[in-house]
Amino acid sequence: MKVTKAVIPAAGLGTRVLPATKSMPKEMLTIVDKPAIQYIVEEAVNSGITDILIITNRGKGIIEDHFDRSPELEERLLASGKQDVYEQVVGISKLANIYFVRQKETKGLGHAVNCARSFVGNEPFAVLYGDDVIIGDDPACAQLIRAYEKYGKAVVGIKEVPADAISKYSSLKVDHLEDNLYNCTDMVEKPQKKEDVLSLYSILGRNVLTPDIFDILDHTQPGAGGEIQLTDAMRVLAQTAGITGVDFTGKRYDMGDKLGILQATVEIALANPLLGDSFRAYLKEIAKTL
Ligand code: UTP
């Protein structure tokens, strides 16, 4: 079955980016000229996704506004002859069919995904974490969808993380299949002891899940950090049907982390056709003083 639906969990509290995220959702933090979540929606659309459910909560209303029409602004832009910007602004509201649901309590990523059950129905669906921006020529989500179409199993986007950071991520048991594809048979969220580390491969920001995940989530108890962890539910899939891991191409930026936000800003600005050259010249000047 074709994957046309995506879920973007964006209801986290963003405590690692405080105080910026006290009233501003981290998913709305700007990278050069667009909020992070717009890069993520565009990646989904470029991967063939037509319907997107964004999981929000209190205080995240500006995410809805961003993907809505803005008649007063549009009129003003047209009246002042700013056709290009007008088209960009209107285009945001036409990217996909975008729906919103609130996660009423912030009980973890697994709990957030479980809020998507009625939107998803009985279809496979993509999950794009709202604070993970991935930039690359081949959209990461599309790479995962291709692996789903090939192997017919749930898929996780994976990358190796440094050994001293694995306790903050998930750790996967993987066997190599072909090229950048792996078979994953076990996983653990935030391993605290060395003997719990299965490998340095971790799930980073993207999954394609099958609808059987919802029944599993219904029975998933709070895990690491007292939250209902998506990893704990996916572990059941990994141990039974197996999950395909895709060591995806593309650069991932963690918008839930202050250094990640700075890296995204610098690298995406350097690649920007309008700003790149002047920003590069500026950085070179600054670099001389470092
Ligand atoms: P994170 O664990 O990175 O988000 O979740 P967080 O809870 O905001 O992080 P802290 O507070 O800085 O440690 C990954 C994704 O899952 C969403 C987040 O918005 C983020 O996009 N999420 C997390 C939810 O939607 N609901 C939750 O209950 C937890």
Tab-separated table of N, CA, C and O in Angstrom, residues 29-91:
chain	number	residue	atom	x	y	z
A	29	LEU	N	11.024	27.603	15.475
A	29	LEU	CA	12.270	28.379	15.464
A	29	LEU	C	12.753	28.501	14.023
A	29	LEU	O	12.690	27.559	13.242
A	30	THR	N	13.237	29.669	13.679
A	30	THR	CA	13.590	29.953	12.288
A	30	THR	C	14.958	29.406	11.914
A	30	THR	O	15.912	29.550	12.674
A	31	ILE	N	15.035	28.804	10.735
A	31	ILE	CA	16.339	28.522	10.124
A	31	ILE	C	16.383	29.388	8.863
A	31	ILE	O	15.657	29.132	7.904
A	32	VAL	N	17.179	30.429	8.899
A	32	VAL	CA	17.341	31.433	7.831
A	32	VAL	C	16.028	32.163	7.555
A	32	VAL	O	15.850	33.286	7.995
A	33	ASP	N	15.093	31.553	6.801
A	33	ASP	CA	13.871	32.305	6.481
A	33	ASP	C	12.597	31.477	6.600
A	33	ASP	O	11.541	31.890	6.129
A	34	LYS	N	12.715	30.287	7.199
A	34	LYS	CA	11.527	29.440	7.361
A	34	LYS	C	11.565	28.778	8.725
A	34	LYS	O	12.649	28.427	9.208
A	35	PRO	N	10.407	28.549	9.340
A	35	PRO	CA	10.423	27.791	10.594
A	35	PRO	C	10.787	26.332	10.334
A	35	PRO	O	10.504	25.796	9.255
A	36	ALA	N	11.412	25.711	11.335
A	36	ALA	CA	11.887	24.332	11.191
A	36	ALA	C	10.810	23.413	10.633
A	36	ALA	O	11.059	22.599	9.740
A	37	ILE	N	9.596	23.548	11.131
A	37	ILE	CA	8.555	22.590	10.747
A	37	ILE	C	8.186	22.715	9.267
A	37	ILE	O	7.742	21.748	8.645
A	38	GLN	N	8.424	23.880	8.663
A	38	GLN	CA	8.130	24.003	7.221
A	38	GLN	C	9.116	23.156	6.400
A	38	GLN	O	8.730	22.526	5.403
A	39	TYR	N	10.389	23.109	6.823
A	39	TYR	CA	11.355	22.241	6.133
A	39	TYR	C	10.865	20.785	6.206
A	39	TYR	O	11.005	20.018	5.259
A	40	ILE	N	10.286	20.422	7.362
A	40	ILE	CA	9.871	19.036	7.573
A	40	ILE	C	8.634	18.715	6.726
A	40	ILE	O	8.559	17.663	6.085
A	41	VAL	N	7.684	19.637	6.694
A	41	VAL	CA	6.492	19.447	5.853
A	41	VAL	C	6.911	19.349	4.387
A	41	VAL	O	6.429	18.487	3.640
A	42	GLU	N	7.850	20.200	3.966
A	42	GLU	CA	8.306	20.161	2.563
A	42	GLU	C	8.987	18.827	2.249
A	42	GLU	O	8.787	18.263	1.167
A	43	GLU	N	9.758	18.303	3.205
A	43	GLU	CA	10.389	16.987	2.985
A	43	GLU	C	9.313	15.917	2.782
A	43	GLU	O	9.422	15.069	1.887
A	44	ALA	N	8.273	15.955	3.617
A	44	ALA	CA	7.187	14.970	3.495
A	44	ALA	C	6.521	15.088	2.124
A	44	ALA	O	6.321	14.089	1.429
A	45	VAL	N	6.204	16.320	1.729
A	45	VAL	CA	5.532	16.542	0.438
A	45	VAL	C	6.428	16.053	-0.713
A	45	VAL	O	5.959	15.379	-1.634
A	46	ASN	N	7.726	16.336	-0.615
A	46	ASN	CA	8.664	15.890	-1.660
A	46	ASN	C	8.859	14.377	-1.654
A	46	ASN	O	9.504	13.828	-2.543
A	47	SER	N	8.317	13.710	-0.645
A	47	SER	CA	8.395	12.249	-0.553
A	47	SER	C	7.089	11.589	-0.990
A	47	SER	O	6.925	10.379	-0.848
A	48	GLY	N	6.143	12.378	-1.473
A	48	GLY	CA	4.881	11.811	-1.960
A	48	GLY	C	3.747	11.819	-0.946
A	48	GLY	O	2.671	11.276	-1.188
A	49	ILE	N	3.982	12.449	0.220
A	49	ILE	CA	2.941	12.531	1.246
A	49	ILE	C	1.913	13.599	0.856
A	49	ILE	O	2.281	14.700	0.435
A	50	THR	N	0.621	13.261	1.006
A	50	THR	CA	-0.433	14.232	0.660
A	50	THR	C	-1.203	14.719	1.895
A	50	THR	O	-1.804	15.788	1.876
A	51	ASP	N	-1.204	13.919	2.966
A	51	ASP	CA	-1.986	14.254	4.159
A	51	ASP	C	-1.090	14.210	5.392
A	51	ASP	O	-0.435	13.197	5.642
A	52	ILE	N	-1.103	15.299	6.142
A	52	ILE	CA	-0.183	15.407	7.285
A	52	ILE	C	-0.972	15.763	8.542
A	52	ILE	O	-1.776	16.708	8.536
A	53	LEU	N	-0.736	15.014	9.605
A	53	LEU	CA	-1.317	15.354	10.900
A	53	LEU	C	-0.203	15.877	11.799
A	53	LEU	O	0.789	15.177	12.040
A	54	ILE	N	-0.373	17.100	12.277
A	54	ILE	CA	0.613	17.667	13.208
A	54	ILE	C	0.034	17.568	14.616
A	54	ILE	O	-1.093	18.017	14.867
A	55	ILE	N	0.798	16.930	15.500
A	55	ILE	CA	0.354	16.783	16.893
A	55	ILE	C	0.853	17.995	17.670
A	55	ILE	O	2.069	18.212	17.764
A	56	THR	N	-0.055	18.769	18.204
A	56	THR	CA	0.351	19.978	18.937
A	56	THR	C	-0.171	19.891	20.384
A	56	THR	O	-0.709	18.874	20.805
A	57	ASN	N	-0.007	20.963	21.089
A	57	ASN	CA	-0.638	21.074	22.412
A	57	ASN	C	-0.819	22.552	22.736
A	57	ASN	O	-0.650	23.403	21.863
A	58	ARG	N	-1.140	22.853	23.964
A	58	ARG	CA	-1.376	24.246	24.342
A	58	ARG	C	-0.170	25.122	23.977
A	58	ARG	O	0.967	24.690	24.139
A	59	GLY	N	-0.465	26.300	23.473
A	59	GLY	CA	0.612	27.243	23.181
A	59	GLY	C	1.261	27.045	21.826
A	59	GLY	O	2.221	27.732	21.490
A	60	LYS	N	0.768	26.107	21.030
A	60	LYS	CA	1.410	25.847	19.737
A	60	LYS	C	0.531	26.303	18.577
A	60	LYS	O	0.694	25.864	17.440
A	61	GLY	N	-0.434	27.185	18.900
A	61	GLY	CA	-1.375	27.662	17.876
A	61	GLY	C	-0.701	28.326	16.691
A	61	GLY	O	-1.224	28.298	15.573
A	62	ILE	N	0.477	28.906	16.904
A	62	ILE	CA	1.116	29.596	15.771
A	62	ILE	C	1.564	28.614	14.694
A	62	ILE	O	1.774	29.024	13.558
A	63	ILE	N	1.681	27.348	15.046
A	63	ILE	CA	1.986	26.356	13.987
A	63	ILE	C	0.789	26.286	13.038
A	63	ILE	O	0.945	26.277	11.817
A	64	GLU	N	-0.417	26.276	13.594
A	64	GLU	CA	-1.631	26.240	12.753
A	64	GLU	C	-1.701	27.497	11.900
A	64	GLU	O	-1.993	27.440	10.705
A	65	ASP	N	-1.428	28.647	12.508
A	65	ASP	CA	-1.485	29.907	11.749
A	65	ASP	C	-0.512	29.888	10.576
A	65	ASP	O	-0.807	30.401	9.508
A	66	HIS	N	0.651	29.294	10.786
A	66	HIS	CA	1.674	29.308	9.740
A	66	HIS	C	1.207	28.575	8.480
A	66	HIS	O	1.554	28.962	7.370
A	67	PHE	N	0.425	27.505	8.659
A	67	PHE	CA	-0.008	26.718	7.498
A	67	PHE	C	-1.400	27.133	7.008
A	67	PHE	O	-1.983	26.478	6.148
A	68	ASP	N	-1.934	28.219	7.565
A	68	ASP	CA	-3.257	28.740	7.174
A	68	ASP	C	-3.066	29.868	6.156
A	68	ASP	O	-1.950	30.341	5.932
A	69	ARG	N	-4.163	30.315	5.532
A	69	ARG	CA	-4.093	31.527	4.711
A	69	ARG	C	-3.949	32.740	5.633
A	69	ARG	O	-4.238	32.664	6.832
A	70	SER	N	-3.523	33.855	5.073
A	70	SER	CA	-3.323	35.063	5.873
A	70	SER	C	-3.817	36.252	5.040
A	70	SER	O	-3.018	37.008	4.470
A	71	PRO	N	-5.170	36.404	4.913
A	71	PRO	CA	-5.743	37.327	3.929
A	71	PRO	C	-5.227	38.766	4.001
A	71	PRO	O	-4.896	39.348	2.963
A	72	GLU	N	-5.096	39.304	5.207
A	72	GLU	CA	-4.648	40.712	5.297
A	72	GLU	C	-3.227	40.879	4.764
A	72	GLU	O	-2.935	41.799	4.004
A	73	LEU	N	-2.371	39.969	5.176
A	73	LEU	CA	-0.981	40.006	4.726
A	73	LEU	C	-0.918	39.812	3.208
A	73	LEU	O	-0.211	40.541	2.503
A	74	GLU	N	-1.689	38.856	2.699
A	74	GLU	CA	-1.670	38.573	1.256
A	74	GLU	C	-2.110	39.808	0.458
A	74	GLU	O	-1.479	40.168	-0.545
A	75	GLU	N	-3.195	40.458	0.941
A	75	GLU	CA	-3.688	41.664	0.255
A	75	GLU	C	-2.615	42.744	0.205
A	75	GLU	O	-2.373	43.370	-0.818
A	76	ARG	N	-1.957	42.928	1.353
A	76	ARG	CA	-0.930	43.962	1.441
A	76	ARG	C	0.230	43.662	0.483
A	76	ARG	O	0.749	44.540	-0.197
A	77	LEU	N	0.627	42.407	0.421
A	77	LEU	CA	1.743	42.033	-0.456
A	77	LEU	C	1.387	42.267	-1.922
A	77	LEU	O	2.190	42.786	-2.698
A	78	LEU	N	0.141	41.907	-2.273
A	78	LEU	CA	-0.301	42.111	-3.659
A	78	LEU	C	-0.351	43.593	-3.997
A	78	LEU	O	0.134	44.014	-5.049
A	79	ALA	N	-0.927	44.381	-3.047
A	79	ALA	CA	-1.088	45.823	-3.282
A	79	ALA	C	0.265	46.503	-3.454
A	79	ALA	O	0.403	47.474	-4.191
A	80	SER	N	1.286	45.976	-2.776
A	80	SER	CA	2.594	46.630	-2.882
A	80	SER	C	3.480	45.946	-3.935
A	80	SER	O	4.695	46.170	-3.958
A	81	GLY	N	2.869	45.109	-4.757
A	81	GLY	CA	3.595	44.526	-5.900
A	81	GLY	C	4.603	43.449	-5.534
A	81	GLY	O	5.497	43.139	-6.316
A	82	LYS	N	4.483	42.891	-4.336
A	82	LYS	CA	5.464	41.869	-3.928
A	82	LYS	C	4.942	40.469	-4.282
A	82	LYS	O	4.655	39.646	-3.407
A	83	GLN	N	4.829	40.227	-5.575
A	83	GLN	CA	4.231	39.001	-6.094
A	83	GLN	C	4.983	37.738	-5.608
A	83	GLN	O	4.365	36.753	-5.212
A	84	ASP	N	6.329	37.813	-5.627
A	84	ASP	CA	7.130	36.632	-5.240
A	84	ASP	C	6.827	36.199	-3.813
A	84	ASP	O	6.592	35.024	-3.536
A	85	VAL	N	6.878	37.174	-2.910
A	85	VAL	CA	6.644	36.853	-1.498
A	85	VAL	C	5.202	36.387	-1.323
A	85	VAL	O	4.919	35.465	-0.563
A	86	TYR	N	4.284	37.040	-2.045
A	86	TYR	CA	2.865	36.638	-1.991
A	86	TYR	C	2.736	35.147	-2.332
A	86	TYR	O	2.088	34.393	-1.612
A	87	GLU	N	3.383	34.756	-3.412
A	87	GLU	CA	3.264	33.354	-3.831
A	87	GLU	C	3.869	32.404	-2.812
A	87	GLU	O	3.341	31.335	-2.540
A	88	GLN	N	4.982	32.827	-2.210
A	88	GLN	CA	5.594	31.989	-1.156
A	88	GLN	C	4.633	31.829	0.014
A	88	GLN	O	4.436	30.730	0.536
A	89	VAL	N	4.010	32.944	0.401
A	89	VAL	CA	3.131	32.939	1.582
A	89	VAL	C	1.884	32.083	1.311
A	89	VAL	O	1.501	31.247	2.134
A	90	VAL	N	1.278	32.244	0.145
A	90	VAL	CA	0.090	31.448	-0.188
A	90	VAL	C	0.476	29.973	-0.359
A	90	VAL	O	-0.256	29.070	0.059
A	91	GLY	N	1.663	29.748	-0.937
A	91	GLY	CA	2.117	28.371	-1.207
A	91	GLY	C	2.194	27.532	0.055
A	91	GLY	O	1.935	26.318	0.024
